[in-house]
Amino acid sequence: MRSTSESISEKVSWCGTVVSIQPRTRVWRYITHNRTHYHLGYNLFVEERWAQDSNAFTVAVSEKQQTKGAFRIGDTLQGTAWTPKFPNREFADYYRAGSLKALARAEQGVVVDPPPFTMAPPLLSVYEERGARILSRSRWKGKCFRCIWANMANVEIQWDFDRDIKRYRFETFCYGPKSCKYYAMGRTPMVPYKDRGSFPDDGSLDEILTEGRGEDD
Ligand code: SF4
């Protein structure tokens, strides 16, 4: 279980095979009037296997690191990173990655019919332009997990504007085509505000945030 308080950040060395690459984002919520997505970089979901055992973890990398390394699903990487100071605000197990090195590259030429979309992820400006819809958490964990359009966001809820008090949680989103057969919104997220209960984000913000594209874009 994740700690809700400040932790001591420690430097780690890691090594493993990339099983998914998704955008890393922060989402600011204020009741249901505003949901703003900030695109920070990418999350590399990595598996470390030895003998009969395996260990899965998430490493946050910058856009510059992803662009330079052109990392793809199936690559075996090593690097350093730090554990998060606020584990309740950062989904990635490790961030501030450094000394990234590809030890082995994924075999090229294996084409898998989407969905899920498993090609190299686009630049962050593409995610920004497309906009996101709420995605069911069970889809994120299951059918959508390897998709470049899937996203686990670090969410910051403005709970009290006057005293600038925020609440934190993680939520799942999809930047992919609206017509994707795997898409399901799942449970309506409720957004709390001090002394005023909780308000449903029922999908109308999704329509606004993705109004620039059609069903198959
Ligand atoms: S629903 Fe979205 S995240 Fe899931 S496979 Fe389709 S495009 Fe990808």
mmCIF file of C-alpha atoms and ligand atoms in Angstrom:
data_model
loop_
_atom_site.group_PDB
_atom_site.id
_atom_site.type_symbol
_atom_site.label_atom_id
_atom_site.label_comp_id
_atom_site.label_asym_id
_atom_site.label_seq_id
_atom_site.Cartn_x
_atom_site.Cartn_y
_atom_site.Cartn_z
ATOM 1 C CA MET A 1 0.000 0.000 0.000
ATOM 2 C CA ARG A 2 1.255 3.470 -0.868
ATOM 3 C CA SER A 3 2.226 5.862 1.880
ATOM 4 C CA THR A 4 0.219 9.101 2.018
ATOM 5 C CA SER A 5 2.957 11.135 3.630
ATOM 6 C CA GLU A 6 6.376 12.344 2.642
ATOM 7 C CA SER A 7 9.015 9.618 2.233
ATOM 8 C CA ILE A 8 12.765 9.755 1.951
ATOM 9 C CA SER A 9 13.753 9.619 -1.707
ATOM 10 C CA GLU A 10 16.391 6.971 -2.424
ATOM 11 C CA LYS A 11 18.494 6.368 -5.487
ATOM 12 C CA VAL A 12 18.103 2.923 -7.096
ATOM 13 C CA SER A 13 19.593 1.010 -10.002
ATOM 14 C CA TRP A 14 17.133 -0.949 -12.105
ATOM 15 C CA CYS A 15 17.113 -3.295 -15.086
ATOM 16 C CA GLY A 16 14.314 -5.045 -16.972
ATOM 17 C CA THR A 17 12.196 -5.422 -20.086
ATOM 18 C CA VAL A 18 9.667 -2.780 -21.152
ATOM 19 C CA VAL A 19 6.135 -4.220 -21.306
ATOM 20 C CA SER A 20 4.238 -0.954 -21.877
ATOM 21 C CA ILE A 21 4.938 2.736 -22.557
ATOM 22 C CA GLN A 22 2.302 5.316 -21.687
ATOM 23 C CA PRO A 23 2.238 9.089 -21.240
ATOM 24 C CA ARG A 24 2.903 10.340 -17.716
ATOM 25 C CA THR A 25 0.487 13.100 -16.763
ATOM 26 C CA ARG A 26 -0.777 15.262 -13.943
ATOM 27 C CA VAL A 27 -4.476 16.106 -13.947
ATOM 28 C CA TRP A 28 -5.842 19.054 -12.024
ATOM 29 C CA ARG A 29 -9.505 18.778 -11.054
ATOM 30 C CA TYR A 30 -11.780 21.438 -9.643
ATOM 31 C CA ILE A 31 -15.311 20.201 -8.919
ATOM 32 C CA THR A 32 -16.570 19.393 -12.421
ATOM 33 C CA HIS A 33 -15.810 22.817 -13.867
ATOM 34 C CA ASN A 34 -12.258 22.040 -14.801
ATOM 35 C CA ARG A 35 -10.086 19.042 -15.640
ATOM 36 C CA THR A 36 -6.711 20.073 -16.999
ATOM 37 C CA HIS A 37 -4.210 17.469 -18.238
ATOM 38 C CA TYR A 38 -0.504 18.307 -18.046
ATOM 39 C CA HIS A 39 1.797 16.068 -20.090
ATOM 40 C CA LEU A 40 5.022 15.502 -18.184
ATOM 41 C CA GLY A 41 6.812 12.643 -19.950
ATOM 42 C CA TYR A 42 6.321 8.881 -20.207
ATOM 43 C CA ASN A 43 5.927 5.955 -17.842
ATOM 44 C CA LEU A 44 7.899 2.862 -18.759
ATOM 45 C CA PHE A 45 6.321 -0.260 -17.277
ATOM 46 C CA VAL A 46 9.179 -2.667 -16.727
ATOM 47 C CA GLU A 47 9.455 -6.321 -15.750
ATOM 48 C CA GLU A 48 12.524 -7.824 -14.237
ATOM 49 C CA ARG A 49 12.592 -11.620 -14.543
ATOM 50 C CA TRP A 50 14.865 -14.118 -12.948
ATOM 51 C CA ALA A 51 14.413 -17.899 -12.650
ATOM 52 C CA GLN A 52 10.740 -18.491 -11.728
ATOM 53 C CA ASP A 53 10.217 -15.034 -10.290
ATOM 54 C CA SER A 54 9.505 -11.542 -11.618
ATOM 55 C CA ASN A 55 9.244 -7.997 -10.356
ATOM 56 C CA ALA A 56 7.193 -5.273 -12.076
ATOM 57 C CA PHE A 57 7.740 -1.548 -11.606
ATOM 58 C CA THR A 58 7.191 1.787 -13.350
ATOM 59 C CA VAL A 59 9.924 4.252 -14.295
ATOM 60 C CA ALA A 60 9.140 7.873 -15.250
ATOM 61 C CA VAL A 61 11.286 9.266 -18.074
ATOM 62 C CA SER A 62 11.298 12.660 -19.761
ATOM 63 C CA GLU A 63 10.222 13.340 -23.330
ATOM 64 C CA LYS A 64 13.862 14.057 -24.190
ATOM 65 C CA GLN A 65 14.956 10.661 -22.805
ATOM 66 C CA GLN A 66 12.188 8.805 -24.641
ATOM 67 C CA THR A 67 12.889 10.625 -27.913
ATOM 68 C CA LYS A 68 16.635 10.034 -27.682
ATOM 69 C CA GLY A 69 16.339 6.371 -26.640
ATOM 70 C CA ALA A 70 13.339 5.584 -28.930
ATOM 71 C CA PHE A 71 12.316 2.961 -26.372
ATOM 72 C CA ARG A 72 9.776 0.354 -27.424
ATOM 73 C CA ILE A 73 7.925 -2.525 -25.866
ATOM 74 C CA GLY A 74 10.342 -5.479 -25.703
ATOM 75 C CA ASP A 75 13.507 -3.422 -25.150
ATOM 76 C CA THR A 76 15.671 -4.446 -22.197
ATOM 77 C CA LEU A 77 16.914 -1.356 -20.375
ATOM 78 C CA GLN A 78 18.975 -0.416 -17.393
ATOM 79 C CA GLY A 79 19.312 2.847 -15.531
ATOM 80 C CA THR A 80 19.171 4.674 -12.252
ATOM 81 C CA ALA A 81 16.252 6.586 -10.701
ATOM 82 C CA TRP A 82 14.855 7.854 -7.408
ATOM 83 C CA THR A 83 11.928 6.665 -5.347
ATOM 84 C CA PRO A 84 9.207 9.368 -5.093
ATOM 85 C CA LYS A 85 9.146 11.776 -2.199
ATOM 86 C CA PHE A 86 5.328 11.766 -2.223
ATOM 87 C CA PRO A 87 4.163 8.264 -3.234
ATOM 88 C CA ASN A 88 0.497 9.307 -3.007
ATOM 89 C CA ARG A 89 1.082 11.921 -5.761
ATOM 90 C CA GLU A 90 3.333 9.986 -8.126
ATOM 91 C CA PHE A 91 2.199 6.717 -9.688
ATOM 92 C CA ALA A 92 5.653 5.778 -10.960
ATOM 93 C CA ASP A 93 7.729 3.720 -8.541
ATOM 94 C CA TYR A 94 10.863 5.485 -9.746
ATOM 95 C CA TYR A 95 11.384 8.912 -11.278
ATOM 96 C CA ARG A 96 14.257 11.284 -12.151
ATOM 97 C CA ALA A 97 15.707 8.449 -14.257
ATOM 98 C CA GLY A 98 19.285 8.660 -15.469
ATOM 99 C CA SER A 99 22.126 6.689 -17.132
ATOM 100 C CA LEU A 100 19.583 4.988 -19.411
ATOM 101 C CA LYS A 101 21.030 2.256 -21.599
ATOM 102 C CA ALA A 102 19.371 -0.252 -23.926
ATOM 103 C CA LEU A 103 20.935 -3.685 -23.287
ATOM 104 C CA ALA A 104 18.828 -5.383 -25.987
ATOM 105 C CA ARG A 105 16.363 -4.093 -28.546
ATOM 106 C CA ALA A 106 12.944 -5.562 -29.302
ATOM 107 C CA GLU A 107 12.719 -7.615 -32.456
ATOM 108 C CA GLN A 108 11.429 -5.405 -35.249
ATOM 109 C CA GLY A 109 8.937 -6.447 -37.869
ATOM 110 C CA VAL A 110 6.454 -8.146 -35.541
ATOM 111 C CA VAL A 111 3.202 -6.405 -36.431
ATOM 112 C CA VAL A 112 0.340 -6.786 -33.998
ATOM 113 C CA ASP A 113 -3.129 -5.693 -35.130
ATOM 114 C CA PRO A 114 -4.461 -2.946 -32.875
ATOM 115 C CA PRO A 115 -6.101 -2.490 -30.462
ATOM 116 C CA PRO A 116 -4.140 -2.221 -28.263
ATOM 117 C CA PHE A 117 -1.827 0.175 -30.124
ATOM 118 C CA THR A 118 1.713 -0.948 -29.315
ATOM 119 C CA MET A 119 3.843 1.098 -31.687
ATOM 120 C CA ALA A 120 6.354 3.703 -30.422
ATOM 121 C CA PRO A 121 4.501 6.450 -28.539
ATOM 122 C CA PRO A 122 4.106 9.895 -30.153
ATOM 123 C CA LEU A 123 5.416 13.224 -28.862
ATOM 124 C CA LEU A 124 3.619 14.721 -25.871
ATOM 125 C CA SER A 125 2.201 17.483 -28.092
ATOM 126 C CA VAL A 126 0.161 14.784 -29.871
ATOM 127 C CA TYR A 127 -1.422 13.643 -26.602
ATOM 128 C CA GLU A 128 -2.043 17.262 -25.673
ATOM 129 C CA GLU A 129 -3.821 17.927 -28.955
ATOM 130 C CA ARG A 130 -5.903 14.731 -28.906
ATOM 131 C CA GLY A 131 -7.290 15.091 -25.376
ATOM 132 C CA ALA A 132 -8.328 12.263 -23.065
ATOM 133 C CA ARG A 133 -11.480 10.429 -22.032
ATOM 134 C CA ILE A 134 -12.044 8.631 -18.731
ATOM 135 C CA LEU A 135 -11.100 4.956 -19.048
ATOM 136 C CA SER A 136 -12.277 2.083 -16.882
ATOM 137 C CA ARG A 137 -9.538 1.068 -14.458
ATOM 138 C CA SER A 138 -10.098 -2.612 -15.150
ATOM 139 C CA ARG A 139 -9.630 -1.992 -18.903
ATOM 140 C CA TRP A 140 -6.432 -0.075 -18.125
ATOM 141 C CA LYS A 141 -5.158 -3.048 -16.126
ATOM 142 C CA GLY A 142 -6.306 -5.574 -18.710
ATOM 143 C CA LYS A 143 -6.931 -5.179 -22.448
ATOM 144 C CA CYS A 144 -5.549 -1.608 -22.634
ATOM 145 C CA PHE A 145 -2.409 -2.012 -20.575
ATOM 146 C CA ARG A 146 0.046 -2.228 -23.488
ATOM 147 C CA CYS A 147 -1.607 0.591 -25.451
ATOM 148 C CA ILE A 148 0.269 3.858 -26.090
ATOM 149 C CA TRP A 149 -3.047 5.724 -25.645
ATOM 150 C CA ALA A 150 -3.680 4.375 -22.130
ATOM 151 C CA ASN A 151 -2.782 6.601 -19.220
ATOM 152 C CA MET A 152 -2.561 6.420 -15.437
ATOM 153 C CA ALA A 153 -2.713 10.025 -14.248
ATOM 154 C CA ASN A 154 -1.465 11.615 -11.041
ATOM 155 C CA VAL A 155 -4.630 13.497 -10.069
ATOM 156 C CA GLU A 156 -4.693 16.605 -7.907
ATOM 157 C CA ILE A 157 -8.149 17.658 -6.662
ATOM 158 C CA GLN A 158 -8.545 21.280 -5.603
ATOM 159 C CA TRP A 159 -10.471 20.541 -2.411
ATOM 160 C CA ASP A 160 -10.326 24.000 -0.824
ATOM 161 C CA PHE A 161 -9.462 26.973 -3.001
ATOM 162 C CA ASP A 162 -9.168 29.515 -0.194
ATOM 163 C CA ARG A 163 -6.594 27.561 1.771
ATOM 164 C CA ASP A 164 -5.148 25.828 -1.330
ATOM 165 C CA ILE A 165 -5.746 22.342 0.072
ATOM 166 C CA LYS A 166 -5.535 19.506 -2.446
ATOM 167 C CA ARG A 167 -6.362 15.826 -2.403
ATOM 168 C CA TYR A 168 -4.506 13.262 -4.446
ATOM 169 C CA ARG A 169 -5.394 10.048 -6.240
ATOM 170 C CA PHE A 170 -4.701 8.155 -9.481
ATOM 171 C CA GLU A 171 -7.138 7.886 -12.415
ATOM 172 C CA THR A 172 -7.101 6.154 -15.787
ATOM 173 C CA PHE A 173 -7.690 7.785 -19.198
ATOM 174 C CA CYS A 174 -7.626 6.933 -22.912
ATOM 175 C CA TYR A 175 -6.249 9.162 -25.694
ATOM 176 C CA GLY A 176 -7.132 6.653 -28.411
ATOM 177 C CA PRO A 177 -9.817 6.535 -31.102
ATOM 178 C CA LYS A 178 -13.339 6.982 -29.768
ATOM 179 C CA SER A 179 -14.426 3.985 -31.825
ATOM 180 C CA CYS A 180 -11.930 1.589 -30.191
ATOM 181 C CA LYS A 181 -13.737 -1.647 -29.406
ATOM 182 C CA TYR A 182 -11.969 -1.942 -26.037
ATOM 183 C CA TYR A 183 -13.140 1.420 -24.758
ATOM 184 C CA ALA A 184 -15.299 1.512 -21.629
ATOM 185 C CA MET A 185 -15.696 4.513 -19.372
ATOM 186 C CA GLY A 186 -16.256 2.491 -16.210
ATOM 187 C CA ARG A 187 -17.467 4.045 -12.987
ATOM 188 C CA THR A 188 -18.182 7.789 -12.951
ATOM 189 C CA PRO A 189 -15.440 9.554 -10.959
ATOM 190 C CA MET A 190 -16.737 11.711 -8.117
ATOM 191 C CA VAL A 191 -14.912 14.977 -7.380
ATOM 192 C CA PRO A 192 -15.172 16.165 -3.761
ATOM 193 C CA TYR A 193 -15.090 19.751 -2.515
ATOM 194 C CA LYS A 194 -14.970 20.957 1.078
ATOM 195 C CA ASP A 195 -18.430 21.102 2.743
ATOM 196 C CA ARG A 196 -20.199 20.613 -0.601
ATOM 197 C CA GLY A 197 -20.155 16.866 -1.115
ATOM 198 C CA SER A 198 -18.968 15.206 -4.336
ATOM 199 C CA PHE A 199 -19.756 16.003 -7.956
ATOM 200 C CA PRO A 200 -19.853 13.460 -10.821
ATOM 201 C CA ASP A 201 -17.545 13.782 -13.828
ATOM 202 C CA ASP A 202 -20.123 12.120 -16.064
ATOM 203 C CA GLY A 203 -18.353 12.309 -19.409
ATOM 204 C CA SER A 204 -19.349 15.788 -20.567
ATOM 205 C CA LEU A 205 -15.808 17.035 -19.946
ATOM 206 C CA ASP A 206 -14.556 14.152 -22.133
ATOM 207 C CA GLU A 207 -16.670 15.472 -25.000
ATOM 208 C CA ILE A 208 -15.255 18.963 -24.609
ATOM 209 C CA LEU A 209 -11.655 17.784 -24.267
ATOM 210 C CA THR A 210 -11.829 15.563 -27.369
ATOM 211 C CA GLU A 211 -14.194 17.632 -29.535
ATOM 212 C CA GLY A 212 -11.436 18.244 -32.090
ATOM 213 C CA ARG A 213 -11.458 14.666 -33.381
ATOM 214 C CA GLY A 214 -13.937 12.268 -34.928
ATOM 215 C CA GLU A 215 -14.860 8.702 -33.985
ATOM 216 C CA ASP A 216 -11.934 7.044 -35.761
ATOM 217 C CA ASP A 217 -9.186 9.628 -35.202
HETATM 218 S S1 SF4 B 1 -9.668 1.878 -25.317
HETATM 219 FE FE1 SF4 B 1 -8.029 3.409 -25.580
HETATM 220 S S2 SF4 B 1 -6.365 2.677 -24.320
HETATM 221 FE FE2 SF4 B 1 -7.754 0.953 -24.644
HETATM 222 S S3 SF4 B 1 -6.952 -0.152 -26.416
HETATM 223 FE FE3 SF4 B 1 -8.478 1.310 -27.154
HETATM 224 S S4 SF4 B 1 -7.334 3.135 -27.701
HETATM 225 FE FE4 SF4 B 1 -6.020 1.895 -26.392
#
